[in-house]
PDB file of C-alpha atoms in Angstrom:
ATOM      1  CA  MET I 153     -13.562  13.257   1.752  1.00  0.00           C
ATOM      2  CA  THR I 154     -15.083  13.984  -1.627  1.00  0.00           C
ATOM      3  CA  SER I 155     -18.788  14.641  -1.794  1.00  0.00           C
ATOM      4  CA  PRO I 156     -20.583  11.549  -3.026  1.00  0.00           C
ATOM      5  CA  ASN I 157     -22.711  11.344  -6.129  1.00  0.00           C
ATOM      6  CA  SER I 158     -26.348  10.363  -5.807  1.00  0.00           C
ATOM      7  CA  ASN I 159     -25.645   6.636  -5.419  1.00  0.00           C
ATOM      8  CA  GLY I 160     -22.799   7.074  -2.897  1.00  0.00           C
ATOM      9  CA  THR I 161     -20.069   5.463  -4.965  1.00  0.00           C
ATOM     10  CA  ASP I 162     -17.738   8.442  -4.579  1.00  0.00           C
ATOM     11  CA  GLY I 163     -18.101   8.314  -0.784  1.00  0.00           C
ATOM     12  CA  LEU I 164     -17.420   4.571  -0.733  1.00  0.00           C
ATOM     13  CA  ALA I 165     -14.449   5.014  -3.058  1.00  0.00           C
ATOM     14  CA  ALA I 166     -13.034   7.737  -0.812  1.00  0.00           C
ATOM     15  CA  ALA I 167     -13.509   5.530   2.274  1.00  0.00           C
ATOM     16  CA  ARG I 168     -11.766   2.618   0.539  1.00  0.00           C
ATOM     17  CA  GLN I 169      -8.914   4.917  -0.430  1.00  0.00           C
ATOM     18  CA  VAL I 170      -8.112   5.822   3.186  1.00  0.00           C
ATOM     19  CA  ALA I 171      -8.647   2.272   4.463  1.00  0.00           C
ATOM     20  CA  VAL I 172      -5.637   0.208   5.507  1.00  0.00           C
ATOM     21  CA  PRO I 173      -5.424  -2.947   3.358  1.00  0.00           C
ATOM     22  CA  ASN I 174      -6.025  -6.328   5.000  1.00  0.00           C
ATOM     23  CA  PRO I 175      -3.410  -8.702   3.500  1.00  0.00           C
ATOM     24  CA  LEU I 176      -4.697 -11.657   5.541  1.00  0.00           C
ATOM     25  CA  ARG I 177      -8.144 -11.314   3.985  1.00  0.00           C
ATOM     26  CA  SER I 178      -6.692 -10.832   0.492  1.00  0.00           C
ATOM     27  CA  LYS I 179      -4.597 -13.984   0.772  1.00  0.00           C
ATOM     28  CA  LEU I 180      -7.451 -16.057   2.184  1.00  0.00           C
ATOM     29  CA  ILE I 181      -9.753 -14.973  -0.646  1.00  0.00           C
ATOM     30  CA  LYS I 182      -7.092 -16.095  -3.157  1.00  0.00           C
ATOM     31  CA  GLY I 183      -6.634 -19.408  -1.336  1.00  0.00           C
ATOM     32  CA  GLN I 184      -3.068 -18.498  -0.381  1.00  0.00           C
ATOM     33  CA  LEU I 185      -1.209 -19.193   2.835  1.00  0.00           C
ATOM     34  CA  ALA I 186      -0.904 -16.234   5.207  1.00  0.00           C
ATOM     35  CA  HIS I 187       1.703 -16.018   7.953  1.00  0.00           C
ATOM     36  CA  ALA I 188       1.161 -14.527  11.402  1.00  0.00           C
ATOM     37  CA  LEU I 189       3.496 -13.778  14.281  1.00  0.00           C
ATOM     38  CA  SER I 190       1.785 -14.757  17.532  1.00  0.00           C
ATOM     39  CA  ILE I 191       2.273 -12.247  20.339  1.00  0.00           C
ATOM     40  CA  LYS I 192       1.604 -13.416  23.903  1.00  0.00           C
ATOM     41  CA  LEU I 193       4.458 -12.194  26.054  1.00  0.00           C
ATOM     42  CA  VAL I 194       6.110  -9.111  24.548  1.00  0.00           C
ATOM     43  CA  SER I 195       3.930  -6.036  24.886  1.00  0.00           C
ATOM     44  CA  SER I 196       6.314  -3.513  23.330  1.00  0.00           C
ATOM     45  CA  ILE I 197       5.290  -2.228  19.909  1.00  0.00           C
ATOM     46  CA  GLU I 198       8.821  -2.906  18.645  1.00  0.00           C
ATOM     47  CA  VAL I 199       7.805  -6.558  18.218  1.00  0.00           C
ATOM     48  CA  VAL I 200       5.452  -5.376  15.473  1.00  0.00           C
ATOM     49  CA  GLY I 201       8.433  -3.815  13.704  1.00  0.00           C
ATOM     50  CA  TYR I 202      10.183  -7.177  13.711  1.00  0.00           C
ATOM     51  CA  ALA I 203       7.081  -8.831  12.237  1.00  0.00           C
ATOM     52  CA  ALA I 204       7.013  -6.211   9.491  1.00  0.00           C
ATOM     53  CA  ALA I 205      10.728  -6.609   8.754  1.00  0.00           C
ATOM     54  CA  ALA I 206      10.285 -10.390   8.547  1.00  0.00           C
ATOM     55  CA  LYS I 207       7.421  -9.860   6.053  1.00  0.00           C
ATOM     56  CA  TYR I 208       4.688 -11.497   8.067  1.00  0.00           C
ATOM     57  CA  ASP I 209       1.178 -10.901   6.743  1.00  0.00           C
ATOM     58  CA  SER I 210      -0.272 -10.398  10.192  1.00  0.00           C
ATOM     59  CA  ILE I 211       0.248 -10.414  13.910  1.00  0.00           C
ATOM     60  CA  LEU I 212      -1.913 -12.463  16.262  1.00  0.00           C
ATOM     61  CA  ILE I 213      -2.496 -10.782  19.611  1.00  0.00           C
ATOM     62  CA  ASP I 214      -3.796 -13.395  22.005  1.00  0.00           C
ATOM     63  CA  LEU I 215      -6.103 -12.097  24.736  1.00  0.00           C
ATOM     64  CA  GLU I 216      -7.256 -15.585  25.669  1.00  0.00           C
ATOM     65  CA  HIS I 217      -3.837 -16.980  26.623  1.00  0.00           C
ATOM     66  CA  SER I 218      -1.838 -13.907  27.642  1.00  0.00           C
ATOM     67  CA  PRO I 219      -1.823 -11.268  30.361  1.00  0.00           C
ATOM     68  CA  PHE I 220      -2.588  -8.489  27.832  1.00  0.00           C
ATOM     69  CA  GLY I 221      -5.477  -6.088  28.286  1.00  0.00           C
ATOM     70  CA  LEU I 222      -7.254  -4.013  25.681  1.00  0.00           C
ATOM     71  CA  GLU I 223      -4.891  -1.054  26.012  1.00  0.00           C
ATOM     72  CA  THR I 224      -1.843  -3.136  25.027  1.00  0.00           C
ATOM     73  CA  THR I 225      -3.859  -4.957  22.376  1.00  0.00           C
ATOM     74  CA  ASN I 226      -5.018  -1.723  20.785  1.00  0.00           C
ATOM     75  CA  GLN I 227      -1.500  -0.245  20.782  1.00  0.00           C
ATOM     76  CA  LEU I 228      -0.126  -3.356  19.063  1.00  0.00           C
ATOM     77  CA  SER I 229      -3.012  -3.334  16.563  1.00  0.00           C
ATOM     78  CA  CYS I 230      -2.483   0.321  15.680  1.00  0.00           C
ATOM     79  CA  ALA I 231       1.263  -0.228  15.331  1.00  0.00           C
ATOM     80  CA  ALA I 232       0.577  -3.065  12.875  1.00  0.00           C
ATOM     81  CA  LEU I 233      -1.731  -0.888  10.806  1.00  0.00           C
ATOM     82  CA  ALA I 234       0.864   1.884  10.743  1.00  0.00           C
ATOM     83  CA  LEU I 235       3.995  -0.143  10.015  1.00  0.00           C
ATOM     84  CA  GLY I 236       3.337  -2.748   7.386  1.00  0.00           C
ATOM     85  CA  TYR I 237       6.291  -3.712   5.264  1.00  0.00           C
ATOM     86  CA  VAL I 238       7.911  -2.503   2.095  1.00  0.00           C
ATOM     87  CA  GLU I 239       8.842  -4.764  -0.811  1.00  0.00           C
ATOM     88  CA  PHE I 240      11.247  -3.501  -3.388  1.00  0.00           C
ATOM     89  CA  TYR I 241      10.959  -4.358  -7.056  1.00  0.00           C
ATOM     90  CA  GLN I 242      13.951  -3.431  -9.166  1.00  0.00           C
ATOM     91  CA  THR I 243      13.654  -2.331 -12.719  1.00  0.00           C
ATOM     92  CA  ARG I 244      15.454   0.743 -13.967  1.00  0.00           C
ATOM     93  CA  LEU I 245      14.013   2.539 -10.949  1.00  0.00           C
ATOM     94  CA  VAL I 246      13.322   1.220  -7.488  1.00  0.00           C
ATOM     95  CA  ASN I 247       9.606   1.218  -6.772  1.00  0.00           C
ATOM     96  CA  SER I 248       8.133   0.327  -3.427  1.00  0.00           C
ATOM     97  CA  LEU I 249       4.823  -1.184  -2.480  1.00  0.00           C
ATOM     98  CA  ILE I 250       3.694  -0.667   1.110  1.00  0.00           C
ATOM     99  CA  ILE I 251       1.582  -3.475   2.519  1.00  0.00           C
ATOM    100  CA  SER I 252       0.141  -3.400   6.009  1.00  0.00           C
ATOM    101  CA  LEU I 253       0.160  -6.100   8.646  1.00  0.00           C
ATOM    102  CA  THR I 254      -3.270  -7.394   9.565  1.00  0.00           C
ATOM    103  CA  PRO I 255      -3.800  -7.154  13.328  1.00  0.00           C
ATOM    104  CA  ILE I 256      -5.659 -10.283  14.460  1.00  0.00           C
ATOM    105  CA  VAL I 257      -7.004 -10.419  18.005  1.00  0.00           C
ATOM    106  CA  ARG I 258      -8.093 -13.636  19.675  1.00  0.00           C
ATOM    107  CA  VAL I 259     -10.673 -12.416  22.169  1.00  0.00           C
ATOM    108  CA  PRO I 260     -11.195 -14.341  25.424  1.00  0.00           C
ATOM    109  CA  ALA I 261     -14.965 -14.735  25.053  1.00  0.00           C
ATOM    110  CA  ASN I 262     -17.772 -14.688  22.520  1.00  0.00           C
ATOM    111  CA  THR I 263     -19.316 -11.446  23.724  1.00  0.00           C
ATOM    112  CA  SER I 264     -20.136  -8.262  21.866  1.00  0.00           C
ATOM    113  CA  ASP I 265     -18.081  -6.079  24.207  1.00  0.00           C
ATOM    114  CA  TRP I 266     -14.822  -8.015  23.669  1.00  0.00           C
ATOM    115  CA  ILE I 267     -15.341  -8.317  19.928  1.00  0.00           C
ATOM    116  CA  SER I 268     -16.380  -4.727  19.234  1.00  0.00           C
ATOM    117  CA  ARG I 269     -13.755  -3.204  21.531  1.00  0.00           C
ATOM    118  CA  ALA I 270     -10.956  -5.204  19.879  1.00  0.00           C
ATOM    119  CA  LEU I 271     -12.169  -4.101  16.431  1.00  0.00           C
ATOM    120  CA  ASP I 272     -12.702  -0.488  17.525  1.00  0.00           C
ATOM    121  CA  GLY I 273      -9.132  -0.501  18.831  1.00  0.00           C
ATOM    122  CA  GLY I 274      -7.599  -1.439  15.479  1.00  0.00           C
ATOM    123  CA  ALA I 275      -8.018  -5.174  14.911  1.00  0.00           C
ATOM    124  CA  GLN I 276      -8.906  -6.091  11.330  1.00  0.00           C
ATOM    125  CA  ALA I 277      -9.520  -9.734  12.193  1.00  0.00           C
ATOM    126  CA  ILE I 278     -10.846 -11.483  15.232  1.00  0.00           C
ATOM    127  CA  ILE I 279     -10.622 -15.062  16.367  1.00  0.00           C
ATOM    128  CA  VAL I 280     -13.360 -16.150  18.730  1.00  0.00           C
ATOM    129  CA  PRO I 281     -12.694 -19.332  20.730  1.00  0.00           C
ATOM    130  CA  HIS I 282     -15.190 -21.815  22.148  1.00  0.00           C
ATOM    131  CA  VAL I 283     -17.873 -21.341  19.499  1.00  0.00           C
ATOM    132  CA  ASN I 284     -20.162 -24.304  20.174  1.00  0.00           C
ATOM    133  CA  SER I 285     -23.026 -23.938  17.711  1.00  0.00           C
ATOM    134  CA  ALA I 286     -24.067 -22.402  14.419  1.00  0.00           C
ATOM    135  CA  LYS I 287     -26.130 -19.897  16.434  1.00  0.00           C
ATOM    136  CA  GLU I 288     -23.028 -18.810  18.363  1.00  0.00           C
ATOM    137  CA  ALA I 289     -21.121 -18.416  15.078  1.00  0.00           C
ATOM    138  CA  GLN I 290     -23.939 -16.213  13.782  1.00  0.00           C
ATOM    139  CA  ASP I 291     -23.677 -14.152  16.976  1.00  0.00           C
ATOM    140  CA  VAL I 292     -19.952 -13.636  16.378  1.00  0.00           C
ATOM    141  CA  VAL I 293     -20.652 -12.189  12.936  1.00  0.00           C
ATOM    142  CA  ARG I 294     -23.508 -10.089  14.323  1.00  0.00           C
ATOM    143  CA  TYR I 295     -21.176  -8.621  16.990  1.00  0.00           C
ATOM    144  CA  ALA I 296     -18.310  -7.975  14.536  1.00  0.00           C
ATOM    145  CA  LYS I 297     -20.159  -6.373  11.631  1.00  0.00           C
ATOM    146  CA  PHE I 298     -22.065  -3.122  11.276  1.00  0.00           C
ATOM    147  CA  ALA I 299     -25.622  -2.998   9.908  1.00  0.00           C
ATOM    148  CA  PRO I 300     -27.060  -4.316   7.693  1.00  0.00           C
ATOM    149  CA  ILE I 301     -24.922  -7.460   8.208  1.00  0.00           C
ATOM    150  CA  GLY I 302     -24.670  -7.198  11.983  1.00  0.00           C
ATOM    151  CA  GLU I 303     -25.405  -5.093  15.034  1.00  0.00           C
ATOM    152  CA  ARG I 304     -21.972  -3.688  15.933  1.00  0.00           C
ATOM    153  CA  SER I 305     -22.369  -0.387  17.694  1.00  0.00           C
ATOM    154  CA  ALA I 306     -21.550   2.755  15.735  1.00  0.00           C
ATOM    155  CA  THR I 307     -18.315   4.504  16.575  1.00  0.00           C
ATOM    156  CA  GLY I 308     -16.343   7.553  15.485  1.00  0.00           C
ATOM    157  CA  THR I 309     -13.103   7.591  13.562  1.00  0.00           C
ATOM    158  CA  MET I 310     -11.402   4.206  13.353  1.00  0.00           C
ATOM    159  CA  PRO I 311      -7.789   3.051  13.100  1.00  0.00           C
ATOM    160  CA  MET I 312      -8.456   0.880  10.032  1.00  0.00           C
ATOM    161  CA  LEU I 313      -9.615   4.049   8.235  1.00  0.00           C
ATOM    162  CA  ARG I 314      -6.506   5.949   9.397  1.00  0.00           C
ATOM    163  CA  TYR I 315      -8.701   8.047  11.725  1.00  0.00           C
ATOM    164  CA  ALA I 316     -10.147   9.893   8.726  1.00  0.00           C
ATOM    165  CA  PRO I 317     -13.496  11.598   9.350  1.00  0.00           C
ATOM    166  CA  VAL I 318     -15.484   9.203   7.161  1.00  0.00           C
ATOM    167  CA  PRO I 319     -19.285   9.361   7.539  1.00  0.00           C
ATOM    168  CA  ALA I 320     -20.742   6.149   9.000  1.00  0.00           C
ATOM    169  CA  LYS I 321     -22.765   5.407   5.857  1.00  0.00           C
ATOM    170  CA  TYR I 322     -19.424   4.907   4.033  1.00  0.00           C
ATOM    171  CA  ALA I 323     -17.191   3.830   6.916  1.00  0.00           C
ATOM    172  CA  ASN I 324     -19.393   0.968   8.058  1.00  0.00           C
ATOM    173  CA  PRO I 325     -19.610  -0.945   4.747  1.00  0.00           C
ATOM    174  CA  VAL I 326     -15.866  -0.508   4.153  1.00  0.00           C
ATOM    175  CA  CYS I 327     -15.057  -1.739   7.670  1.00  0.00           C
ATOM    176  CA  ASN I 328     -17.392  -4.700   7.105  1.00  0.00           C
ATOM    177  CA  GLU I 329     -15.448  -5.531   3.926  1.00  0.00           C
ATOM    178  CA  LEU I 330     -12.095  -5.343   5.732  1.00  0.00           C
ATOM    179  CA  THR I 331     -13.040  -7.251   8.886  1.00  0.00           C
ATOM    180  CA  THR I 332     -12.182 -10.951   8.947  1.00  0.00           C
ATOM    181  CA  VAL I 333     -14.086 -13.132  11.400  1.00  0.00           C
ATOM    182  CA  ILE I 334     -12.730 -16.532  12.459  1.00  0.00           C
ATOM    183  CA  CYS I 335     -14.670 -18.860  14.752  1.00  0.00           C
ATOM    184  CA  MET I 336     -12.865 -21.629  16.619  1.00  0.00           C
ATOM    185  CA  ILE I 337     -14.814 -24.882  16.670  1.00  0.00           C
ATOM    186  CA  GLU I 338     -13.130 -26.772  19.520  1.00  0.00           C
ATOM    187  CA  THR I 339     -15.519 -29.505  20.675  1.00  0.00           C
ATOM    188  CA  VAL I 340     -17.245 -32.546  19.206  1.00  0.00           C
ATOM    189  CA  ARG I 341     -20.573 -31.000  20.222  1.00  0.00           C
ATOM    190  CA  ALA I 342     -19.760 -27.907  18.152  1.00  0.00           C
ATOM    191  CA  LEU I 343     -18.723 -30.038  15.159  1.00  0.00           C
ATOM    192  CA  ASP I 344     -21.992 -31.926  15.349  1.00  0.00           C
ATOM    193  CA  ASP I 345     -23.987 -28.680  15.507  1.00  0.00           C
ATOM    194  CA  VAL I 346     -22.273 -26.804  12.667  1.00  0.00           C
ATOM    195  CA  GLY I 347     -21.645 -29.870  10.471  1.00  0.00           C
TER     196      GLY I 347
END
């Protein structure tokens, strides 16, 4: 990690350099379609390799509708961050561009422990079901993001930063940038409240 200048831009730049890209977020920002392989039954990390080979943008690990626990979820998330896929562009030389797979985790409940533990374990995106009000949606963001945006608890080295020893004052804003939060509005009551 390079020592930052007085305004911290070098520290932020160094943190961004070690960060694993989030192709789901990049595509959503551009208004493009992103593809995910949903994983509910196969807990072996080899399934992530197949998603990478098939050039999916992400994997969706479903904790709400599967028997998976956090240990399996975190292993699949870390495998996605590590594998990614390689596209080859041919000119006179063959160049490769490595793009990661975004690990998305659908947590089973809108609680800070499920959300933060899924993100701490390697998820770059979370889907939270049964969000029934604008206040609950605000809570989801508060649980998923570090200060000053949210109240996510501080942690040590993180998978999305390749376990690099990045100081929290640089790691937290970069993780906030890379974390995608998706709330599921599933009831008429929720539509009425957020609409």
